[in-house]
Structures are given as C-alpha cells and as structure tokens.
Amino acid sequence: MTTPKKTTSPYRGKSIAVAVYAAMVLLLGGTLFLSIFLEKQTRKIATEQFNQQQLLLARYAARQLQNNLELICDELRVLNYSPSLQYLESVSWARRIEITMSVLKQTGVLLISRIEPDGTKAYSVDNHGKHSILDISQAAGIQDALKFASVIDNKGKVFISNAFRDEERYPGRLLLTISIPTYQESIDQAHPVPTGIFVGITQVTLDITTFVKRIVMDIHSGKTGYAWVIDHGGTFLYHPLAEFIGANAFEVRPKKAPQISFVRIHRIQKERMLTGREGTSWYISGWHRETKGPIEKLIAYAPVIVGHTGSRPSWSVAVVAPISEVEEVIKKDLTRLHVMHGVIVLSIIMVGLTAFMYERRWEKKLAEEVEEKTQSLRRSEERYRSLVESAKDMIYSLDRDGNIISINCYAANLLSGDLSGVSPRSFEGQNFLKMCAWGSLNLATIHRVFDVGEPQDLEHTADIGGKKYWFSTHLIPIKGRNGEIRALLGISRDVTEQNKMAGQMANTEKLASLGLLAAGVAHEINNPIAIIMGFSEVLLEKCPPGDERHDMLKRIVRQSQVCERIVSQLLTFSRVSEYAEDITDINHEVETLTDVVGNTLLMKKIKLTTDMDPDLPKVKADPKQIQQVFLNLINNAIGAMRGGGELAISTAFDISKNMVRICFSDTGCGIPPEHRIKIFDPFFTTKRTGEGTGLGLTVSYNIITSYGGTISFVTQTEEEAGPQKGTTFIVSLPAF
C-alpha cells in the first residue's frame, strides 16, 4: 500500500504572502505617513522660528516708534508749561517754540502751534524757524482736538488725531497732529498770579510718513522681507509701495489685485492688529516686491501704544516675508529626506521581511537629520543678529551672572571708547557689570528678571570712560523650548541729552523764581539805603573836614553807595531793564571804554592791544548796556591778571552768520575746570568777600541773549597749557 505524500497547501503560502504583502504595504504606508509628518514638522519648526525672528523685529520697531512718540509728547508737555505759551507773550512765544522745534524737527515735526480756544487763530513756528499767526478756521481736525481739550478731565492728557492730508500747505504728505490742553497755570513776572483758565491747545503737526519711515524702512526679514505700519483705522502710515501710504489697507489691496482673496489678512488686521495684540500668522498676497501672483507670506505684528494712559492701541507694526524664504533654508534637507524615503521604499520591496530593521535605522537617521536641522536653525539665528548691528542703542544678551553672551557693535564701541570699531566677540564671556558702574542696573536686577520671568524697565546712570551717561534700559527674558529662562536680552538707549534738556528747563524755572525773590529784596532794601545816604549827607554838611566824625560819615556814604550798586545789579538780574534800542557802533564803544580804563590798566601793569575791523557793521542795541557788558569782561580780565599781563581786544564780522564778533583775551590764570559750568550762574564768584557780587557775567549773559546774541569763552589754566594760559570771552551780536 502506497503512503500518500504530504503537500503544502497553496492557500497557506498565499496567506503568508498576503500577510507579507500586507505587512509590506503597512510598512510602506507607515513610512510614507511618517515621512510626510516629519516633513510637515520640519516646515512648521522652521516657519515658527522664522516668524519669531520677525516678531522680535516688529517689537523692536514698535518700541522705537513708541519711544519717539513719547519724546514728542514729553517735549510738548514741557513747552505747554511755559508762561510764554500760556499767556502768548509777544516778545517770547516764538523763541520758546523755536527751542522745542530745534529738538523735534529731526523726528519729522513740521509745525508747532499755540491755538486759540475758538479754533480761529494759531501762533506757529515751522521747522525752518519761520513764525507766523495763521487763520485756521477752515483747518481740518482742529475742532476735534479743541473738543477733547475743553473737557476738564482731559487736562494734562495728549490727543492724537487720525492721519490726514493738507495738500494746500503740505502737498503729498501724510500728516498727524498731537495736541495738549493749555491752561494758564504758570507764573512769571508779568503774571504772578495764574488765572487757571483754559486758553486753547498746544499742538505739533507731524509728517507721520517721515517719522515712521526713518525707523522701519531699513528693517529686513530674510532676503526680501520688509515692514509696514497701519494706524487704528487701518490706514497705511508706511509701506514700501508709495501708492499704499495714506490709503486704507482694507481697500487698496483688492484694488491692486482684484483676483486675490484678502479675507485672511483683513481678519488678522481687524481682529488682532487693530485691537492691540501681537503675534504671528500667514496670509495670501497678490505680490511681493517685483513678483506678482498669489504668494503665501509669513507675518509678525506688534502694537504701538500712543496717546494718554488708558487709550486704545493706535498703530501696529507688521514684518512680512514670503514663505519661500523658509523653503530655501530647508530645501536641501527636504531633498535628502525625499531621497532617503525612496531608498527605504526600495529596500522594503527588495528585502521584504527585513524592512522593519531598515525602517528602525531610517527613523534613527531621520531623528539625526531633524536634530541637525534644529542646530542649523539655531546657527541661522546668529545671522539675524546682524539686523540690529546698525541700531544706535546698546543691545546685548547676558547670563544669570551678568556675563556677556553677545553684544552689538554700538555697545562694543561705546564700552571700549574706540569709535574706529572693535570686534564684539572680544567682549563675549566678560562680566558686563564689572566693565563700569551701571547704577541701578546690577546683579540683583538681573536675578529678578530671571526669577520672575517678566521684562523690567529702568533708567540709570553709567560712568563710561570718565563720562557720565543716562540710559533707558529694557530687560527681556529669553526663554528656551521648555519655558526655562536661558538668557537676558538688554536694550539700553542713551537718554543723556534728553535728561540734560529736562534739567535745563528745571534750572530755568528755578532762576525765574530766584529773580522774583531778588527783585523783592532789592526794592525793600532801596528805601533804607536812601534814608541812610540822605541823613549821612546832611550830617556831613554839619561836620567840618578833618573831624573824625566827618571821616566816619564819608565811610558810611561810600558803603551805602556799594549797597546801592549791589541792589542795582540785583534789579538788572531779576528783570530786563527798560532801554532804548539804538544803532550802536561797536568799535566806537570799545574805544570809549579803553580810554576810560586805560589808566587802570597802566597802574595794574597790563598791556592793552586792539585789532578793530574798520568795515565792522553796526548792531541794534542799547550803547549803555553794551558798555556795561564790555566793562564787566574787562574788569574780570584785570582781576585774572593780578601780577600784570596782556589784554587783547579785537572785532570782526562773520559774513556767513551775519554776526559781529568781539573778543576779549587775557593772559591771566584761566578758569579752573570745576568752575567753568557755573560762571554764568547768579551769585557765583571766586573773588574775595566784598570784591564782587557774582552778578556781572549773569547780567552780561542776559543782556547779550536779549539781543539775539551769544556769549561764550575759551580758557586754559597753567596746569593745562603751561605759560600759554589765559581766557578769551567771545561776544557775538546780529549785524544791523
């Protein structure tokens, strides 16, 4: 009997094959899915990193715009507090506005005006120094500002108008006005008791496109990205396309590319940008620079808070770039990813059952590629730092101990004192706090930012290279992927000049109060001095010469005359005396004075030399006051040359400035450095008690500046110049 052979069922082999094929299909499908997923993740990470860089740029630009707007508002408040503006003093309102204009015109300010409460008349000075009284009854936007200012609760607050155009006065420009209510609250000699009433508004007219453009036009994201700015109504304040400036962002895009749907960017603007939010997103545009057609763009935006406290966000800064910028960065990695996927697919088909092992290897390799890409993105972050190297602020990053991680060129040059340029990398690893004294910016402040995780703003001093600076510093924590704070970003702006200006304004108000006090004291002293002198002269007539009482009475008269002279100088300091403007020949006045003091100079062993310009123009000034100034300067020169010396007086005409210049040069001891900043201060003197009142140079300064002139000096002590020591005072007056 024959035993039958065992055979393998074809169905079993088919089942195994089906299982293998199914496993291969599943592996191929899984591989394809993972490849697509990793490609999307890579794109997502690269896109988010790129947009975060754009957000940093948008924040920086927004902060710069906000700081510059606050500067204008601060200067406007200081100007608004001036009595010259509150009472519209005819002799000084224009000059006071010119001082503020000299600070603000570089920001794009075109006009500064003091507007009457009925909105019909404006007292204005433009950015060329021309002052005028304008009829503004038909001007746009004035009534909105006046309506805001007339509400008592808005006292001290700033009103910022919508952007508008005035083709009649400023053709082709987009304008904006900043206004503040004006009340008569300050005092001066003419108004010792303020009325406190509302008298109108003080207003700045700003070329808003120029203001914004100088801050954002140089911002670039990637190779072709740029920035634009809209206000709270959606009007473009700046855009690289000139046709967009002043146009409504919701209307101008559909007109330029009607075939494109701008629903997404319009929603971003309406729901996020115009509500004061910051963030990142994307949208479809119809163009990018010279390229036309549907283009997907990445956008980052940050708000600019303007106006009074509690007002809504007014502007938004956007930084945009096509998503192709990211595609170019990761193009090589994606190509390698696709090639690798093909190799894996072929390996699965050829090897079959070993696909699992290859797939695991592929996953590991892919993870390495993703990590390599992450490192590449981190390295690319360094390239974006060059965007802030042109900033005129100190920008740096520190670790928890205050050691420098990175620093920009401006900060490196400032800290090294080498304006020719120094490598910022040479500062890496050094302790930032030990490089100089930073005031309130210390290790405790840095630790607070790291511990709290919130930005910190502070104003502080710094002593760099022997020079004192004031900085406004913003400290920002930089967080890692897991939310831990890994570094601190610092942005320090030099506000030394702004602080000096504020100090000068405070000193001006202090001197005004001192002047009022001096005037009151002088008037009170005049009467008893007159009585003392009168009775002393009566008694002198009754006492014969040679009598001891006669000598005593003469001494009383002389000392009373000294008091009378001091009182006269106090009155001159406290107010501008009445004088008759005349056409004065400076050469003649100098010759007259040298004849008067010639004998004194001879007795003091002082040699006098003169060099007069024979064609010197005349000036419009009171001859007596000019003589008083010259005599004060000559007396000071005599006092500086106690052992004799040489006094040189010269006159010349500066044609380019239309100014007459008079120089008084002595070979005296010079002015010590610690006294130079104080010599024009009232009551400051280095003479012995009884030899001077400390008012001579103060009175001289007031007289010269009242005629639109200047008085300055150049000096060197023996320690600075050796035998070439001495002082030269230069008086300049406008030629008639």
mmCIF file of N, CA, C and O in Angstrom, residues 416-476:
data_model
loop_
_atom_site.group_PDB
_atom_site.id
_atom_site.type_symbol
_atom_site.label_atom_id
_atom_site.label_comp_id
_atom_site.label_asym_id
_atom_site.label_seq_id
_atom_site.Cartn_x
_atom_site.Cartn_y
_atom_site.Cartn_z
ATOM 1 N N SER A 416 34.393 100.320 24.773
ATOM 2 C CA SER A 416 35.837 100.350 24.562
ATOM 3 C C SER A 416 36.366 101.755 24.363
ATOM 4 O O SER A 416 37.562 101.999 24.473
ATOM 5 N N GLY A 417 35.461 102.709 24.034
ATOM 6 C CA GLY A 417 35.912 104.066 23.763
ATOM 7 C C GLY A 417 36.619 104.193 22.433
ATOM 8 O O GLY A 417 37.221 105.219 22.136
ATOM 9 N N ASP A 418 36.554 103.158 21.592
ATOM 10 C CA ASP A 418 37.221 103.150 20.296
ATOM 11 C C ASP A 418 36.172 103.258 19.203
ATOM 12 O O ASP A 418 35.535 102.277 18.840
ATOM 13 N N LEU A 419 35.962 104.474 18.672
ATOM 14 C CA LEU A 419 34.921 104.689 17.670
ATOM 15 C C LEU A 419 35.323 104.141 16.309
ATOM 16 O O LEU A 419 34.513 104.115 15.401
ATOM 17 N N SER A 420 36.589 103.739 16.120
ATOM 18 C CA SER A 420 37.005 103.186 14.835
ATOM 19 C C SER A 420 36.521 101.754 14.646
ATOM 20 O O SER A 420 36.628 101.199 13.583
ATOM 21 N N GLY A 421 35.991 101.153 15.677
ATOM 22 C CA GLY A 421 35.425 99.813 15.560
ATOM 23 C C GLY A 421 36.228 98.790 16.353
ATOM 24 O O GLY A 421 37.458 98.768 16.325
ATOM 25 N N VAL A 422 35.535 97.943 17.044
ATOM 26 C CA VAL A 422 36.158 96.874 17.823
ATOM 27 C C VAL A 422 35.267 95.648 17.692
ATOM 28 O O VAL A 422 34.053 95.761 17.543
ATOM 29 N N SER A 423 35.855 94.470 17.701
ATOM 30 C CA SER A 423 35.087 93.241 17.496
ATOM 31 C C SER A 423 34.202 92.961 18.705
ATOM 32 O O SER A 423 34.701 92.852 19.835
ATOM 33 N N PRO A 424 32.883 92.831 18.501
ATOM 34 C CA PRO A 424 32.002 92.496 19.637
ATOM 35 C C PRO A 424 32.340 91.145 20.263
ATOM 36 O O PRO A 424 32.103 90.936 21.444
ATOM 37 N N ARG A 425 32.932 90.217 19.478
ATOM 38 C CA ARG A 425 33.249 88.894 20.004
ATOM 39 C C ARG A 425 34.299 88.955 21.113
ATOM 40 O O ARG A 425 34.367 88.063 21.964
ATOM 41 N N SER A 426 35.127 90.025 21.099
ATOM 42 C CA SER A 426 36.158 90.137 22.135
ATOM 43 C C SER A 426 35.553 90.377 23.512
ATOM 44 O O SER A 426 36.231 90.239 24.525
ATOM 45 N N PHE A 427 34.269 90.761 23.572
ATOM 46 C CA PHE A 427 33.612 91.019 24.854
ATOM 47 C C PHE A 427 32.897 89.783 25.400
ATOM 48 O O PHE A 427 32.478 89.791 26.554
ATOM 49 N N GLU A 428 32.731 88.748 24.562
ATOM 50 C CA GLU A 428 31.982 87.584 24.999
ATOM 51 C C GLU A 428 32.682 86.895 26.164
ATOM 52 O O GLU A 428 33.895 86.684 26.136
ATOM 53 N N GLY A 429 31.923 86.577 27.196
ATOM 54 C CA GLY A 429 32.473 85.942 28.383
ATOM 55 C C GLY A 429 32.887 86.909 29.471
ATOM 56 O O GLY A 429 33.044 86.524 30.629
ATOM 57 N N GLN A 430 33.063 88.199 29.111
ATOM 58 C CA GLN A 430 33.413 89.187 30.129
ATOM 59 C C GLN A 430 32.173 89.553 30.944
ATOM 60 O O GLN A 430 31.051 89.499 30.449
ATOM 61 N N ASN A 431 32.407 90.003 32.169
ATOM 62 C CA ASN A 431 31.295 90.385 33.035
ATOM 63 C C ASN A 431 30.847 91.803 32.703
ATOM 64 O O ASN A 431 31.615 92.757 32.831
ATOM 65 N N PHE A 432 29.619 91.934 32.267
ATOM 66 C CA PHE A 432 29.073 93.225 31.834
ATOM 67 C C PHE A 432 29.043 94.238 32.984
ATOM 68 O O PHE A 432 29.320 95.417 32.792
ATOM 69 N N LEU A 433 28.704 93.776 34.185
ATOM 70 C CA LEU A 433 28.536 94.688 35.315
ATOM 71 C C LEU A 433 29.865 95.238 35.822
ATOM 72 O O LEU A 433 29.903 96.296 36.443
ATOM 73 N N LYS A 434 30.973 94.492 35.564
ATOM 74 C CA LYS A 434 32.281 94.933 36.052
ATOM 75 C C LYS A 434 32.989 95.873 35.087
ATOM 76 O O LYS A 434 34.051 96.398 35.408
ATOM 77 N N MET A 435 32.416 96.100 33.912
ATOM 78 C CA MET A 435 33.077 96.948 32.917
ATOM 79 C C MET A 435 32.964 98.420 33.269
ATOM 80 O O MET A 435 33.768 99.227 32.848
ATOM 81 N N CYS A 436 31.911 98.798 34.019
ATOM 82 C CA CYS A 436 31.763 100.161 34.507
ATOM 83 C C CYS A 436 30.636 100.168 35.536
ATOM 84 O O CYS A 436 29.977 99.159 35.758
ATOM 85 N N ALA A 437 30.434 101.334 36.170
ATOM 86 C CA ALA A 437 29.368 101.473 37.172
ATOM 87 C C ALA A 437 28.049 101.737 36.450
ATOM 88 O O ALA A 437 27.899 102.742 35.756
ATOM 89 N N TRP A 438 27.074 100.824 36.633
ATOM 90 C CA TRP A 438 25.804 100.898 35.893
ATOM 91 C C TRP A 438 24.652 101.418 36.750
ATOM 92 O O TRP A 438 23.503 101.296 36.362
ATOM 93 N N GLY A 439 24.896 101.967 37.908
ATOM 94 C CA GLY A 439 23.805 102.494 38.726
ATOM 95 C C GLY A 439 22.881 101.374 39.185
ATOM 96 O O GLY A 439 23.302 100.364 39.733
ATOM 97 N N SER A 440 21.580 101.554 38.936
ATOM 98 C CA SER A 440 20.579 100.587 39.394
ATOM 99 C C SER A 440 20.545 99.313 38.557
ATOM 100 O O SER A 440 19.830 98.374 38.898
ATOM 101 N N LEU A 441 21.304 99.260 37.460
ATOM 102 C CA LEU A 441 21.421 98.021 36.690
ATOM 103 C C LEU A 441 22.504 97.168 37.357
ATOM 104 O O LEU A 441 23.694 97.357 37.125
ATOM 105 N N ASN A 442 22.077 96.235 38.213
ATOM 106 C CA ASN A 442 23.024 95.446 38.980
ATOM 107 C C ASN A 442 22.627 93.971 38.942
ATOM 108 O O ASN A 442 21.666 93.576 38.269
ATOM 109 N N LEU A 443 23.385 93.157 39.687
ATOM 110 C CA LEU A 443 23.151 91.721 39.667
ATOM 111 C C LEU A 443 21.780 91.369 40.236
ATOM 112 O O LEU A 443 21.126 90.431 39.771
ATOM 113 N N ALA A 444 21.323 92.151 41.235
ATOM 114 C CA ALA A 444 20.001 91.881 41.810
ATOM 115 C C ALA A 444 18.902 92.089 40.770
ATOM 116 O O ALA A 444 17.929 91.333 40.701
ATOM 117 N N THR A 445 19.034 93.127 39.939
ATOM 118 C CA THR A 445 18.055 93.378 38.878
ATOM 119 C C THR A 445 18.032 92.232 37.879
ATOM 120 O O THR A 445 16.968 91.773 37.448
ATOM 121 N N ILE A 446 19.229 91.745 37.498
ATOM 122 C CA ILE A 446 19.314 90.633 36.547
ATOM 123 C C ILE A 446 18.671 89.378 37.135
ATOM 124 O O ILE A 446 17.902 88.674 36.467
ATOM 125 N N HIS A 447 18.954 89.091 38.408
ATOM 126 C CA HIS A 447 18.355 87.922 39.045
ATOM 127 C C HIS A 447 16.831 88.039 39.105
ATOM 128 O O HIS A 447 16.112 87.035 38.965
ATOM 129 N N ARG A 448 16.325 89.264 39.309
ATOM 130 C CA ARG A 448 14.882 89.452 39.370
ATOM 131 C C ARG A 448 14.224 89.106 38.033
ATOM 132 O O ARG A 448 13.150 88.494 37.992
ATOM 133 N N VAL A 449 14.869 89.477 36.922
ATOM 134 C CA VAL A 449 14.323 89.144 35.597
ATOM 135 C C VAL A 449 14.322 87.630 35.398
ATOM 136 O O VAL A 449 13.347 87.053 34.918
ATOM 137 N N PHE A 450 15.420 86.956 35.804
ATOM 138 C CA PHE A 450 15.494 85.501 35.653
ATOM 139 C C PHE A 450 14.482 84.797 36.548
ATOM 140 O O PHE A 450 13.866 83.805 36.146
ATOM 141 N N ASP A 451 14.283 85.305 37.777
ATOM 142 C CA ASP A 451 13.391 84.630 38.724
ATOM 143 C C ASP A 451 11.918 84.877 38.409
ATOM 144 O O ASP A 451 11.096 83.967 38.470
ATOM 145 N N VAL A 452 11.583 86.126 38.074
ATOM 146 C CA VAL A 452 10.182 86.492 37.829
ATOM 147 C C VAL A 452 9.758 86.130 36.408
ATOM 148 O O VAL A 452 8.616 85.765 36.149
ATOM 149 N N GLY A 453 10.702 86.255 35.458
ATOM 150 C CA GLY A 453 10.382 85.931 34.071
ATOM 151 C C GLY A 453 9.611 87.014 33.354
ATOM 152 O O GLY A 453 9.012 86.775 32.313
ATOM 153 N N GLU A 454 9.609 88.237 33.903
ATOM 154 C CA GLU A 454 8.904 89.352 33.286
ATOM 155 C C GLU A 454 9.910 90.438 32.889
ATOM 156 O O GLU A 454 10.936 90.613 33.558
ATOM 157 N N PRO A 455 9.629 91.197 31.817
ATOM 158 C CA PRO A 455 10.535 92.290 31.424
ATOM 159 C C PRO A 455 10.629 93.346 32.523
ATOM 160 O O PRO A 455 9.702 93.545 33.298
ATOM 161 N N GLN A 456 11.759 94.042 32.545
ATOM 162 C CA GLN A 456 11.998 95.114 33.510
ATOM 163 C C GLN A 456 12.446 96.356 32.748
ATOM 164 O O GLN A 456 13.271 96.277 31.835
ATOM 165 N N ASP A 457 11.885 97.524 33.133
ATOM 166 C CA ASP A 457 12.291 98.810 32.565
ATOM 167 C C ASP A 457 12.896 99.655 33.675
ATOM 168 O O ASP A 457 12.329 99.742 34.771
ATOM 169 N N LEU A 458 14.030 100.299 33.384
ATOM 170 C CA LEU A 458 14.643 101.165 34.388
ATOM 171 C C LEU A 458 15.480 102.229 33.702
ATOM 172 O O LEU A 458 15.929 102.057 32.564
ATOM 173 N N GLU A 459 15.627 103.361 34.411
ATOM 174 C CA GLU A 459 16.531 104.426 33.991
ATOM 175 C C GLU A 459 17.666 104.478 34.994
ATOM 176 O O GLU A 459 17.440 104.450 36.201
ATOM 177 N N HIS A 460 18.904 104.573 34.483
ATOM 178 C CA HIS A 460 20.046 104.516 35.382
ATOM 179 C C HIS A 460 21.222 105.259 34.764
ATOM 180 O O HIS A 460 21.239 105.577 33.572
ATOM 181 N N THR A 461 22.205 105.540 35.618
ATOM 182 C CA THR A 461 23.421 106.211 35.162
ATOM 183 C C THR A 461 24.483 105.176 34.823
ATOM 184 O O THR A 461 24.377 104.010 35.202
ATOM 185 N N ALA A 462 25.513 105.631 34.106
ATOM 186 C CA ALA A 462 26.670 104.784 33.811
ATOM 187 C C ALA A 462 27.874 105.693 33.625
ATOM 188 O O ALA A 462 27.784 106.729 32.951
ATOM 189 N N ASP A 463 28.992 105.317 34.234
ATOM 190 C CA ASP A 463 30.237 106.070 34.100
ATOM 191 C C ASP A 463 31.132 105.297 33.143
ATOM 192 O O ASP A 463 31.729 104.286 33.504
ATOM 193 N N ILE A 464 31.210 105.765 31.875
ATOM 194 C CA ILE A 464 31.962 105.070 30.826
ATOM 195 C C ILE A 464 33.077 105.982 30.345
ATOM 196 O O ILE A 464 32.824 107.070 29.821
ATOM 197 N N GLY A 465 34.311 105.537 30.524
ATOM 198 C CA GLY A 465 35.454 106.324 30.055
ATOM 199 C C GLY A 465 35.544 107.683 30.705
ATOM 200 O O GLY A 465 35.960 108.654 30.054
ATOM 201 N N GLY A 466 35.132 107.802 31.965
ATOM 202 C CA GLY A 466 35.199 109.083 32.655
ATOM 203 C C GLY A 466 34.060 110.017 32.324
ATOM 204 O O GLY A 466 34.021 111.148 32.801
ATOM 205 N N LYS A 467 33.096 109.579 31.518
ATOM 206 C CA LYS A 467 31.962 110.402 31.137
ATOM 207 C C LYS A 467 30.687 109.783 31.687
ATOM 208 O O LYS A 467 30.503 108.571 31.643
ATOM 209 N N LYS A 468 29.809 110.631 32.216
ATOM 210 C CA LYS A 468 28.574 110.145 32.813
ATOM 211 C C LYS A 468 27.471 110.088 31.760
ATOM 212 O O LYS A 468 27.239 111.048 31.041
ATOM 213 N N TYR A 469 26.773 108.962 31.686
ATOM 214 C CA TYR A 469 25.666 108.758 30.757
ATOM 215 C C TYR A 469 24.394 108.441 31.553
ATOM 216 O O TYR A 469 24.451 107.930 32.663
ATOM 217 N N TRP A 470 23.260 108.746 30.915
ATOM 218 C CA TRP A 470 21.952 108.267 31.403
ATOM 219 C C TRP A 470 21.406 107.302 30.361
ATOM 220 O O TRP A 470 21.409 107.608 29.165
ATOM 221 N N PHE A 471 20.937 106.139 30.824
ATOM 222 C CA PHE A 471 20.384 105.147 29.905
ATOM 223 C C PHE A 471 18.962 104.783 30.316
ATOM 224 O O PHE A 471 18.628 104.733 31.503
ATOM 225 N N SER A 472 18.124 104.553 29.301
ATOM 226 C CA SER A 472 16.807 103.940 29.500
ATOM 227 C C SER A 472 16.930 102.493 29.026
ATOM 228 O O SER A 472 17.142 102.245 27.845
ATOM 229 N N THR A 473 16.809 101.557 29.962
ATOM 230 C CA THR A 473 17.116 100.155 29.668
ATOM 231 C C THR A 473 15.863 99.297 29.780
ATOM 232 O O THR A 473 15.069 99.456 30.706
ATOM 233 N N HIS A 474 15.700 98.391 28.802
ATOM 234 C CA HIS A 474 14.610 97.416 28.795
ATOM 235 C C HIS A 474 15.246 96.025 28.836
ATOM 236 O O HIS A 474 16.024 95.669 27.948
ATOM 237 N N LEU A 475 14.948 95.263 29.894
ATOM 238 C CA LEU A 475 15.496 93.916 30.074
ATOM 239 C C LEU A 475 14.411 92.881 29.782
ATOM 240 O O LEU A 475 13.326 92.936 30.368
ATOM 241 N N ILE A 476 14.708 91.950 28.880
ATOM 242 C CA ILE A 476 13.713 90.977 28.421
ATOM 243 C C ILE A 476 14.261 89.566 28.653
ATOM 244 O O ILE A 476 15.375 89.259 28.220
#
